[in-house]
PDB file of C-alpha atoms in Angstrom:
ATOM      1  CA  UNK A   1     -17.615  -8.900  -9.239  1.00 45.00           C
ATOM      2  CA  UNK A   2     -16.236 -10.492  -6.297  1.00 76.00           C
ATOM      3  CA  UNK A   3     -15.091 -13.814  -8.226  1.00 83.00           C
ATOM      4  CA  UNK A   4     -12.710 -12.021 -10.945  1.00 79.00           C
ATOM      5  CA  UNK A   5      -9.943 -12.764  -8.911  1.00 79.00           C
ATOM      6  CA  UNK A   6     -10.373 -15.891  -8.507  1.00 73.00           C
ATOM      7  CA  UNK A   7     -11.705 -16.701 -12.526  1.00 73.00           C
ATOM      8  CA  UNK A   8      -8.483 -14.723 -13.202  1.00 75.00           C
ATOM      9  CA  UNK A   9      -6.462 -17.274 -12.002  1.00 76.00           C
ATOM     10  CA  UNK A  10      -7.471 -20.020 -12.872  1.00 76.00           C
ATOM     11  CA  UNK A  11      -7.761 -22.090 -16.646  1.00 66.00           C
ATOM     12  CA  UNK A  12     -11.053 -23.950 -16.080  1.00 72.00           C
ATOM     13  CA  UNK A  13     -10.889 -25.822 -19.288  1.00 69.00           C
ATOM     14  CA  UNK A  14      -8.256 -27.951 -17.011  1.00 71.00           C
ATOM     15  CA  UNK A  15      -8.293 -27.496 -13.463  1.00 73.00           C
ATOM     16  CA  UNK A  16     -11.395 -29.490 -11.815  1.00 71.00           C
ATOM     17  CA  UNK A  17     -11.725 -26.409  -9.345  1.00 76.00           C
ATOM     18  CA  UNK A  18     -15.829 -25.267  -9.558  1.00 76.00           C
ATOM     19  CA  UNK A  19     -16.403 -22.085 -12.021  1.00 74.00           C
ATOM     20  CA  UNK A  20     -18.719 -20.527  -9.696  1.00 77.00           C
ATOM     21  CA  UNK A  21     -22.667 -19.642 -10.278  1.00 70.00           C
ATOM     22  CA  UNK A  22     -23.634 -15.865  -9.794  1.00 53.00           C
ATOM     23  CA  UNK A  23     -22.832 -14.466  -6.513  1.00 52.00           C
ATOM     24  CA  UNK A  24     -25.840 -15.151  -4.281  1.00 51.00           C
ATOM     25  CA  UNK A  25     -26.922 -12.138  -1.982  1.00 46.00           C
ATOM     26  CA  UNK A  26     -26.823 -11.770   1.160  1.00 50.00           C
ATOM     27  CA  UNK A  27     -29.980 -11.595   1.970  1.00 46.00           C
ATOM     28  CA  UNK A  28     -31.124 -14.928  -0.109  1.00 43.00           C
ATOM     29  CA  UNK A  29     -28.728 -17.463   2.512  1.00 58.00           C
ATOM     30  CA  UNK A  30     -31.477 -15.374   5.632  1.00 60.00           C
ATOM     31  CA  UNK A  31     -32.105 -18.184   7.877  1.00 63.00           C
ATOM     32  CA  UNK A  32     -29.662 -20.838   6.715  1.00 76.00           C
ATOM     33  CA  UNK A  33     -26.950 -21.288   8.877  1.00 88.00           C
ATOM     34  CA  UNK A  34     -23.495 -20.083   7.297  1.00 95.00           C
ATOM     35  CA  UNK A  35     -21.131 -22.625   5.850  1.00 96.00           C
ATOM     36  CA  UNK A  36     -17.109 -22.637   6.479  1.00 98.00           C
ATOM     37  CA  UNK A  37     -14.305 -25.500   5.375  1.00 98.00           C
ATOM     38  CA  UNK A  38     -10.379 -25.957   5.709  1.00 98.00           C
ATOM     39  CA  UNK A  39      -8.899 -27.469   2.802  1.00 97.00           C
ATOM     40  CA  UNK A  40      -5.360 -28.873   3.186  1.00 96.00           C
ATOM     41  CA  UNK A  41      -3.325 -27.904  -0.107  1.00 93.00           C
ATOM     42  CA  UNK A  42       0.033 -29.503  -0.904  1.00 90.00           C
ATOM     43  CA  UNK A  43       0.712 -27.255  -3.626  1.00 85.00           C
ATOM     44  CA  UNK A  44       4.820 -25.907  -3.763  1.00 82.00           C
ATOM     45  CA  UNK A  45       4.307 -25.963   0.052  1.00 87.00           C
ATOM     46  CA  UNK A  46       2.310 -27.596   2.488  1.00 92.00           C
ATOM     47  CA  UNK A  47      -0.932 -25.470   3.632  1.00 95.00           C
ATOM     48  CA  UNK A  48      -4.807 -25.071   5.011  1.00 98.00           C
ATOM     49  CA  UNK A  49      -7.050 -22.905   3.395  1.00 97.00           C
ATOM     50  CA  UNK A  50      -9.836 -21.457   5.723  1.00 98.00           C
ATOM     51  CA  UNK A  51     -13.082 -20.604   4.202  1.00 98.00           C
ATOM     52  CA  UNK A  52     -15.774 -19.012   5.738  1.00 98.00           C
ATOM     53  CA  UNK A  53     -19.199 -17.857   4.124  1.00 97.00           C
ATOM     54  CA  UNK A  54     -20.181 -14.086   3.744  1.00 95.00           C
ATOM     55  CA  UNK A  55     -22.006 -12.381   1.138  1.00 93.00           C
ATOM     56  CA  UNK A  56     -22.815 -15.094  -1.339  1.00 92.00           C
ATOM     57  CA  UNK A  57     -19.026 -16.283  -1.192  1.00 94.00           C
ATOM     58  CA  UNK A  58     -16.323 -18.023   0.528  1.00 96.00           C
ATOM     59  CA  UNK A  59     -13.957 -15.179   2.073  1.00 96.00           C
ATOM     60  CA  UNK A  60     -10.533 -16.935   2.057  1.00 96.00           C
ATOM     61  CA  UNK A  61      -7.466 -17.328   3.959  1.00 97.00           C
ATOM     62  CA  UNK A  62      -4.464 -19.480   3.742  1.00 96.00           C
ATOM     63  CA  UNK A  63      -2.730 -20.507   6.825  1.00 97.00           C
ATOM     64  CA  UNK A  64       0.683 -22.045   6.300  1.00 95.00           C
ATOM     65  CA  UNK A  65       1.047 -24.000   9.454  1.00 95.00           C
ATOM     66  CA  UNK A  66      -2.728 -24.647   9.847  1.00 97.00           C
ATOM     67  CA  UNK A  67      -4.721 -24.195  12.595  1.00 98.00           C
ATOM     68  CA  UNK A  68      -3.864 -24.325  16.258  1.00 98.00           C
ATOM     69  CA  UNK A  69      -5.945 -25.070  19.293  1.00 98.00           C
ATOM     70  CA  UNK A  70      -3.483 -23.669  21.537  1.00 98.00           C
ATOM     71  CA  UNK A  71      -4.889 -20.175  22.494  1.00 98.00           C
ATOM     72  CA  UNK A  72      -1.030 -19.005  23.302  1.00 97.00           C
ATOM     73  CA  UNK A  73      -0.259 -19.997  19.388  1.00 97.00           C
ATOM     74  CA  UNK A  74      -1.018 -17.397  16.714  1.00 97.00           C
ATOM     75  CA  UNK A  75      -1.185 -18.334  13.099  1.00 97.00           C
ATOM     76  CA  UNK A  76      -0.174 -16.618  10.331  1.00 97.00           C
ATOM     77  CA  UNK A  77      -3.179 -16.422   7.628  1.00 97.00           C
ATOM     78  CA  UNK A  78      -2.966 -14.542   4.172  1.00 96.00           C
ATOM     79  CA  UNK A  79      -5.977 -13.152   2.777  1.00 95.00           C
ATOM     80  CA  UNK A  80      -5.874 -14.229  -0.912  1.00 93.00           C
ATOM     81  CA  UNK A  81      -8.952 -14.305  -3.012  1.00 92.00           C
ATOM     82  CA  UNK A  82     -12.906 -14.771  -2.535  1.00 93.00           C
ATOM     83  CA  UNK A  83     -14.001 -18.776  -3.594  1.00 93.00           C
ATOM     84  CA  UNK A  84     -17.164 -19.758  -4.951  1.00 93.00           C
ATOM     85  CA  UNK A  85     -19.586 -21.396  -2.439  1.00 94.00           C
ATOM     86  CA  UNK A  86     -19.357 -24.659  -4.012  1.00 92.00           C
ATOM     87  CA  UNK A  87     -15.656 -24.557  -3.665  1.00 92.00           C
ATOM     88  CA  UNK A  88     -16.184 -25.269  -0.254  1.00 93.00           C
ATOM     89  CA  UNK A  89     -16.931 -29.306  -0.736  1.00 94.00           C
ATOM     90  CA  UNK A  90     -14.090 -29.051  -3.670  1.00 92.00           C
ATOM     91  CA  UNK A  91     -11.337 -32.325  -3.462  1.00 93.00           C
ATOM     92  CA  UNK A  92      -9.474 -32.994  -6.346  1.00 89.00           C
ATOM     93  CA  UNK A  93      -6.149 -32.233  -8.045  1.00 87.00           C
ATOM     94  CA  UNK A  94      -5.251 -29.598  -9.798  1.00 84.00           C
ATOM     95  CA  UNK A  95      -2.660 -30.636 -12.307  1.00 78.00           C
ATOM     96  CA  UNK A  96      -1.217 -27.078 -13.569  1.00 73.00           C
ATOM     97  CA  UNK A  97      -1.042 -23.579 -13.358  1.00 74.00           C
ATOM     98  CA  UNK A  98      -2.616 -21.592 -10.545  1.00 76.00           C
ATOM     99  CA  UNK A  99      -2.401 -23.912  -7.097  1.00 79.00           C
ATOM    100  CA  UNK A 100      -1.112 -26.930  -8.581  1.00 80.00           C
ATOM    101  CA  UNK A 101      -1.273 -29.601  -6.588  1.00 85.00           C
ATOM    102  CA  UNK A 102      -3.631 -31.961  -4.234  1.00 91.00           C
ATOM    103  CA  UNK A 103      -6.621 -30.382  -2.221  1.00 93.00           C
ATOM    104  CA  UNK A 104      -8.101 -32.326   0.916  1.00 95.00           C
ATOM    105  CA  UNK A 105     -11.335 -31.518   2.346  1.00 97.00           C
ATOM    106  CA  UNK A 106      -9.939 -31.451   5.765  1.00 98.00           C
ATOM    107  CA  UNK A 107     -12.665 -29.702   7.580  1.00 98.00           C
ATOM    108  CA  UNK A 108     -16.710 -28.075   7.200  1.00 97.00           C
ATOM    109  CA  UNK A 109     -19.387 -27.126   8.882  1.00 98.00           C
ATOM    110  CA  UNK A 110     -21.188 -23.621  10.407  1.00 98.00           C
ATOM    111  CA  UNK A 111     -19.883 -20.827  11.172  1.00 98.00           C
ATOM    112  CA  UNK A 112     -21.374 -17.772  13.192  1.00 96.00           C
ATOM    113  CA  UNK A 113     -19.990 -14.498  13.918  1.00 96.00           C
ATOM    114  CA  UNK A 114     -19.404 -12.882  17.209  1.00 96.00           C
ATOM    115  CA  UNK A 115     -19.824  -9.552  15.922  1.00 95.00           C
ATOM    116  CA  UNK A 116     -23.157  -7.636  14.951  1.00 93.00           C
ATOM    117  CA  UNK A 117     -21.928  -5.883  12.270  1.00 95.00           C
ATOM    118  CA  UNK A 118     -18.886  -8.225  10.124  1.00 95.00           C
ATOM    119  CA  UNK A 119     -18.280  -5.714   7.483  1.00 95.00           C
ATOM    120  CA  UNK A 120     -17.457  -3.766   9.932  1.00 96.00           C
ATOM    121  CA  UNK A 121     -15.271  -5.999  11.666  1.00 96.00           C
ATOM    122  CA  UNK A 122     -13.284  -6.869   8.259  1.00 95.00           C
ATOM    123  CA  UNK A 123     -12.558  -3.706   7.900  1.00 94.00           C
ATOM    124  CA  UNK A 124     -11.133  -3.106  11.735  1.00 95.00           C
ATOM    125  CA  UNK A 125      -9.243  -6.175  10.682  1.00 96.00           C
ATOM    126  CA  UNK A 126     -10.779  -7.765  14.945  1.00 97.00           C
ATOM    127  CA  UNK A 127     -12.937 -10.707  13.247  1.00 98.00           C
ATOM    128  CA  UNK A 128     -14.555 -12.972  15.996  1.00 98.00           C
ATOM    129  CA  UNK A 129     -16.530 -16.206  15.179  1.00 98.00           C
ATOM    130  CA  UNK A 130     -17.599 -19.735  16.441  1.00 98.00           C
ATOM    131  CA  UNK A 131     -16.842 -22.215  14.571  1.00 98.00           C
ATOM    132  CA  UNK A 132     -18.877 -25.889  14.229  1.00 98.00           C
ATOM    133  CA  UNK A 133     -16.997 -28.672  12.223  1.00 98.00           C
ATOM    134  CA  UNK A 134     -16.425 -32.553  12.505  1.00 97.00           C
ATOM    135  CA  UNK A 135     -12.250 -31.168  13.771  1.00 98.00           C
ATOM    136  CA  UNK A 136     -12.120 -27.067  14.659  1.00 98.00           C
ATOM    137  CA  UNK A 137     -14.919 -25.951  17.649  1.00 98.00           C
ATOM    138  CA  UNK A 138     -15.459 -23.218  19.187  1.00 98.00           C
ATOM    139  CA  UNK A 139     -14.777 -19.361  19.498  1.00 98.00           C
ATOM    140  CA  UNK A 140     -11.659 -18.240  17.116  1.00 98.00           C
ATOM    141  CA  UNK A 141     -10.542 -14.618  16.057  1.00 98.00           C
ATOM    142  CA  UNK A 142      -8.927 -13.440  12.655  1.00 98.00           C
ATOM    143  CA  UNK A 143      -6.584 -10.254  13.857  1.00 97.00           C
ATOM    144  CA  UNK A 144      -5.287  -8.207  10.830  1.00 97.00           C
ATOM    145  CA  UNK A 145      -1.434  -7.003  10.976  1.00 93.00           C
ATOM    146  CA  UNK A 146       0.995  -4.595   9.994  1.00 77.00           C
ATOM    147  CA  UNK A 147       2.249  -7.083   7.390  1.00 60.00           C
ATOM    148  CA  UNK A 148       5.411  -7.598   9.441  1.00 55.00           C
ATOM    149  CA  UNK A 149       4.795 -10.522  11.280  1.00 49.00           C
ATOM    150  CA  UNK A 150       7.256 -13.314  10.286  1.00 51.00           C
ATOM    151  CA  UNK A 151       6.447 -14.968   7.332  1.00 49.00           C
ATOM    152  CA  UNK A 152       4.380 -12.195   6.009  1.00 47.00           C
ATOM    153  CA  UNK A 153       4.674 -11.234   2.184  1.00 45.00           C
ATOM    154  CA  UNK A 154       4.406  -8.104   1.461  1.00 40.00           C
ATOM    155  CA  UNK A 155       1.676  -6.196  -2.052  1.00 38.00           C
ATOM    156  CA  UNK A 156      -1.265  -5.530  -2.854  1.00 36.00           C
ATOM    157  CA  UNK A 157      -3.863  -8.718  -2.086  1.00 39.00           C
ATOM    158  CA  UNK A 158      -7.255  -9.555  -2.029  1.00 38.00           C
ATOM    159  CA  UNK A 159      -7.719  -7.464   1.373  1.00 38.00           C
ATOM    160  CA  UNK A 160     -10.006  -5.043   3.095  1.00 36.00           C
ATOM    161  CA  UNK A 161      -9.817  -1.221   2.067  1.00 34.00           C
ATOM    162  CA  UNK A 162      -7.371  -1.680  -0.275  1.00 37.00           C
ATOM    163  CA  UNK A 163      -4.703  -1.701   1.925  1.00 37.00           C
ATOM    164  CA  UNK A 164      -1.220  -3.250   0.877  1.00 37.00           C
ATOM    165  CA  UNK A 165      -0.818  -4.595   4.273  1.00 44.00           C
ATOM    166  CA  UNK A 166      -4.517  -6.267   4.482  1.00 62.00           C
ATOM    167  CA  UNK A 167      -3.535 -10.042   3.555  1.00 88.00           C
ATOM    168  CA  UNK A 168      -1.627 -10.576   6.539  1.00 94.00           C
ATOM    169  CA  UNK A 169      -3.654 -11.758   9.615  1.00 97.00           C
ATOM    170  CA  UNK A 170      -3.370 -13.572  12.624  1.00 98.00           C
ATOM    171  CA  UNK A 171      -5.669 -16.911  13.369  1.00 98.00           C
ATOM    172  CA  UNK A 172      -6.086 -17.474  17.092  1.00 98.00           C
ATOM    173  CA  UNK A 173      -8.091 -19.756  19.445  1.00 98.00           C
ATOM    174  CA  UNK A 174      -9.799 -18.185  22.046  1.00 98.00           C
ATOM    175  CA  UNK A 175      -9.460 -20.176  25.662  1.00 98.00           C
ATOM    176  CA  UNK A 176     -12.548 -22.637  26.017  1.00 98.00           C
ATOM    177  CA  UNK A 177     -13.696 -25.877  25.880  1.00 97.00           C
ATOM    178  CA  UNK A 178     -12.489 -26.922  22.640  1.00 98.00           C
ATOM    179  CA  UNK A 179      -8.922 -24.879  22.999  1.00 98.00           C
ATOM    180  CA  UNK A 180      -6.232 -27.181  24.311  1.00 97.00           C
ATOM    181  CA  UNK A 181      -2.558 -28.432  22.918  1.00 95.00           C
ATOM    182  CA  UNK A 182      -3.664 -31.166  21.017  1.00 96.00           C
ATOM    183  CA  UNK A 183      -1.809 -30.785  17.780  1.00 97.00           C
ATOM    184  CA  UNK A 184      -5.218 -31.172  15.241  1.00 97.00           C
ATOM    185  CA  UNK A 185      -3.514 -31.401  12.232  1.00 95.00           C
ATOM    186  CA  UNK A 186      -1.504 -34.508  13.285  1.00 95.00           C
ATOM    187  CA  UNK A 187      -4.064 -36.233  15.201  1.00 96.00           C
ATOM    188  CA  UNK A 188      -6.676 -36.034  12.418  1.00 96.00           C
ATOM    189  CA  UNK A 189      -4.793 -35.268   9.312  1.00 95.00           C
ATOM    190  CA  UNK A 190      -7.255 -37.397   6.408  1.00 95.00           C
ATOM    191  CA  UNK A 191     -10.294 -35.800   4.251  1.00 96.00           C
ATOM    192  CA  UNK A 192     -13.601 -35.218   5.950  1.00 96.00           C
ATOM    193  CA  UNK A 193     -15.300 -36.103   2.830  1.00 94.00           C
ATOM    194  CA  UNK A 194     -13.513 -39.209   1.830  1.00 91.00           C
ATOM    195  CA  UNK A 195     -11.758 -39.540   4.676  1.00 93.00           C
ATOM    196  CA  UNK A 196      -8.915 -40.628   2.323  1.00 92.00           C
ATOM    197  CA  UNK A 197      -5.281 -39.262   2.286  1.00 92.00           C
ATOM    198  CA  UNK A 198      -3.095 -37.373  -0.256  1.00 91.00           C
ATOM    199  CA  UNK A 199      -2.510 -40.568  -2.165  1.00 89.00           C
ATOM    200  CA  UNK A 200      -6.107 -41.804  -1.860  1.00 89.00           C
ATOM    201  CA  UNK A 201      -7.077 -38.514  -3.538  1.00 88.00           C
ATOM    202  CA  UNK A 202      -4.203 -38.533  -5.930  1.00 85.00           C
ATOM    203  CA  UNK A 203      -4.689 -42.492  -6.697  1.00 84.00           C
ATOM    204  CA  UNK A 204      -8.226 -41.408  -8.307  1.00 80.00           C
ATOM    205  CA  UNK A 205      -6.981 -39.083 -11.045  1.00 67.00           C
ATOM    206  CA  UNK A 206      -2.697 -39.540 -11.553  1.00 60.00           C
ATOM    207  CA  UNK A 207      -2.651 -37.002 -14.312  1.00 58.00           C
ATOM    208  CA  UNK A 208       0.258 -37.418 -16.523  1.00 53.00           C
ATOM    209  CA  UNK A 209       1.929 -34.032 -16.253  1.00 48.00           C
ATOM    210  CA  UNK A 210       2.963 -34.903 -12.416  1.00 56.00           C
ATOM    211  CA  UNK A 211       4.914 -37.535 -13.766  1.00 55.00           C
ATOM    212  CA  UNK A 212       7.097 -34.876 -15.505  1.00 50.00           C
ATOM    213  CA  UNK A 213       5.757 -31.500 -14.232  1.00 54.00           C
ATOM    214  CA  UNK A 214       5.171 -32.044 -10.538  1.00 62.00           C
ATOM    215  CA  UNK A 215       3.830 -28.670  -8.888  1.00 65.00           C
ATOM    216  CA  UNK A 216       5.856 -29.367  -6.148  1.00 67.00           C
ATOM    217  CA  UNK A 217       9.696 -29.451  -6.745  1.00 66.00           C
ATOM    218  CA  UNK A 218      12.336 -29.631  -3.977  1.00 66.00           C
ATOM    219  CA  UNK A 219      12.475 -29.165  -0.364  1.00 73.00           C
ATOM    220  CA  UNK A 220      10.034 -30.861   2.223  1.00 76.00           C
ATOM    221  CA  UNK A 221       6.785 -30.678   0.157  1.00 75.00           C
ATOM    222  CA  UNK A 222       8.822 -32.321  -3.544  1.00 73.00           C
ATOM    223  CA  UNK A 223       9.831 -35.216  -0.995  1.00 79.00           C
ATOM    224  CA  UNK A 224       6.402 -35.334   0.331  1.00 78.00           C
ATOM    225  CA  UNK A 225       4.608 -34.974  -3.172  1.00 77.00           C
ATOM    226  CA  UNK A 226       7.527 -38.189  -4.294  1.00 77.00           C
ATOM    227  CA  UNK A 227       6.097 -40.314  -1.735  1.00 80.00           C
ATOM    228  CA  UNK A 228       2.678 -39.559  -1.640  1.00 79.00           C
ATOM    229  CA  UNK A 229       2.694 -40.394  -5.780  1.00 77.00           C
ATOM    230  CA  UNK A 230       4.643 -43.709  -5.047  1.00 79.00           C
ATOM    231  CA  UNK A 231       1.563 -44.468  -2.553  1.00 79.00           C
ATOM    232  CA  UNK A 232      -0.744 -43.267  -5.022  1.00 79.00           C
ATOM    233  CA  UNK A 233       0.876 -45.614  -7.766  1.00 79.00           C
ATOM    234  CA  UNK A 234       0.760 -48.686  -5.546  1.00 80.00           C
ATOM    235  CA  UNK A 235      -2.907 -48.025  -4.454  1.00 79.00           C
ATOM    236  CA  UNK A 236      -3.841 -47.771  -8.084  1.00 77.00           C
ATOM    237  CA  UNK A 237      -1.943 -50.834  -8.657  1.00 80.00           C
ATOM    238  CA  UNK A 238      -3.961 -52.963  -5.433  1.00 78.00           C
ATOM    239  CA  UNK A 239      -7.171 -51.900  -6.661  1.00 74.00           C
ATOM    240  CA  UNK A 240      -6.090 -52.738 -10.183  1.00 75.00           C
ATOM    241  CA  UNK A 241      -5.062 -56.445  -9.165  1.00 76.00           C
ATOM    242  CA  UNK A 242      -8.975 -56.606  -6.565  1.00 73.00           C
ATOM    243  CA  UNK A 243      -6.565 -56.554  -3.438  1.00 63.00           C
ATOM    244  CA  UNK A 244      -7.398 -54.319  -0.270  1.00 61.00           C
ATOM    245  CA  UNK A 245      -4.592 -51.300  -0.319  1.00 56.00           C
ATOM    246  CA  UNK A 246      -2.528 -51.195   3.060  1.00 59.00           C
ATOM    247  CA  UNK A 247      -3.981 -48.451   4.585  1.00 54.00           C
ATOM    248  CA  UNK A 248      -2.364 -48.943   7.954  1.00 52.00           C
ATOM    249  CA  UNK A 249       1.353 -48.439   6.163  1.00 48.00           C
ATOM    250  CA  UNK A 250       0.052 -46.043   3.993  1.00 48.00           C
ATOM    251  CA  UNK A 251      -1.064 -43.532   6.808  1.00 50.00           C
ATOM    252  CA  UNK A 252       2.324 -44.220   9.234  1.00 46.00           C
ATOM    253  CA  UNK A 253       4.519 -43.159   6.051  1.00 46.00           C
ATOM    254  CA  UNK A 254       1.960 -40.294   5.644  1.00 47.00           C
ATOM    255  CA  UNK A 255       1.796 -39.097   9.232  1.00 48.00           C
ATOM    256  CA  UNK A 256       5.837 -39.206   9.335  1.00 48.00           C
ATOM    257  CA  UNK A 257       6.036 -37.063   5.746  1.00 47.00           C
ATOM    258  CA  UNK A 258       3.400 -34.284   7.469  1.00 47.00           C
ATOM    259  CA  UNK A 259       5.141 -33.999  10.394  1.00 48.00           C
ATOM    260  CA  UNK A 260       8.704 -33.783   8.859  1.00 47.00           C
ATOM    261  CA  UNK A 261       7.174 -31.060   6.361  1.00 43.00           C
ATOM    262  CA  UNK A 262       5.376 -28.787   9.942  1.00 46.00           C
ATOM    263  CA  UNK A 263       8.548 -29.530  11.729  1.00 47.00           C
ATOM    264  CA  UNK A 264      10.719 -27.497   8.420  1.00 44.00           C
ATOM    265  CA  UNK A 265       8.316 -24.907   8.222  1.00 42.00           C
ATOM    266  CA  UNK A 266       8.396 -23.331  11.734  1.00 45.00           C
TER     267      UNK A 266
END
């Protein structure tokens, strides 16, 4: 089944992440356009999660430093495990185990391939595609690599072929309209769904074991997940008391703690 990875992993009885209905075929989604999202996950580190629909599921990649619309910038993106298609409007936290941490929404829309055949092209490892969201636009490729690109971890993943190098790929923009060095991350770093931040999403559920457990511990992304919980404390606390929580303070402190964490992890 192409979800037992994913079910593997995770303890449903306390992470909020969806279960997942029976794979739908392929043939069943036949005239509706196909659905992709980027989810920004501050789980031990900082990263974005790009989705895209084939096959009744989400095929999944995480891409440390996010995307880039910089055609001369090449991303490193793991392959990890196939998602559920209702993963892909999925913004919670997950408060242990597998992922722990905060998932944004960061990005969705349509995707289409470039390619007749994708199968095929998943298993060159040369995947083209447009992309149509509210943030990414435009034509993109997914490059598969040796493994040995910096950054690159090496075993067996959820990949193509079985191959023990197949998680490590390469996410680059392809020169058009919608390339450019605009750094999208930073300009538009809040949810797409509730166009909230980490500590708006956080503020909503607080569970306990952060308090003593945080997923996050150390380094760039502990100091991140510190503040971000102190924001999520005092937003709790505003709406708590009926006053309107300082978003303008909220998002300068949060803009400064993403930036600080990208700048560490190049």
């Amino acid at each position: 089944m192409a979800l037992d990875d994913y079910r593997r992993k995770r303890n449903f009885a306390r992470s909020p992440e969806p279960r997942g209905n029976q794979v739908e075929a392929g043939p069943a989604r036949k005239g509706r356009p196909r659905l992709f999202s980027v989810q920004k996950h501050l789980a031990s580190h900082l990263h974005y999660d790009l989705r895209l629909e084939h096959n009744g599921v989400l095929l999944s990649w995480a891409v440390p430093k996010g995307p880039s619309l910089d055609p001369t910038t090449k991303r490193l993106a793991m392959r990890v495990e196939d998602h559920p298609l209702d993963y892909g409007e999925f913004e919670g936290v997950i408060p242990e185990g597998y992922g722990a941490g905060i998932v944004m929404l960061w990005d969705r829309g349509t995707w289409t391939p470039e390619v007749e055949d994708l199968d095929a092209a998943l298993e060159k490892g040369d995947l083209k595609f447009t992309l149509n969201g509210y943030k990414l636009k435009g034509s993109w490729v997914l490059v598969r690599t040796s493994g040995r690109y910096p950054g690159a971890r090496g075993g067996q993943g959820a990949g193509v072929a079985g191959r023990s190098d197949a998680r490590s790929w390469l996410l680059i923009k392809h020169r058009d309209e919608w390339s450019g060095e605009l750094d999208i991350a930073e300009f538009a770093p809040r949810s797409v769904k509730s166009d909230g931040g980490f500590e708006d999403i956080l503020a909503e559920d607080t569970p306990a074991v952060w308090l003593s457990n945080r997923p996050a511990k150390g380094g760039d992304a502990g100091a991140m997940l510190a503040e971000i919980i102190e924001r999520a404390a005092r937003l709790k606390a505003e709406r708590a008391e009926g006053r309107k929580p300082d978003r303008r303070a909220g998002q300068e402190r949060s803009a400064r703690g993403t930036q600080r964490t990208r700048r560490n992890s190049r």
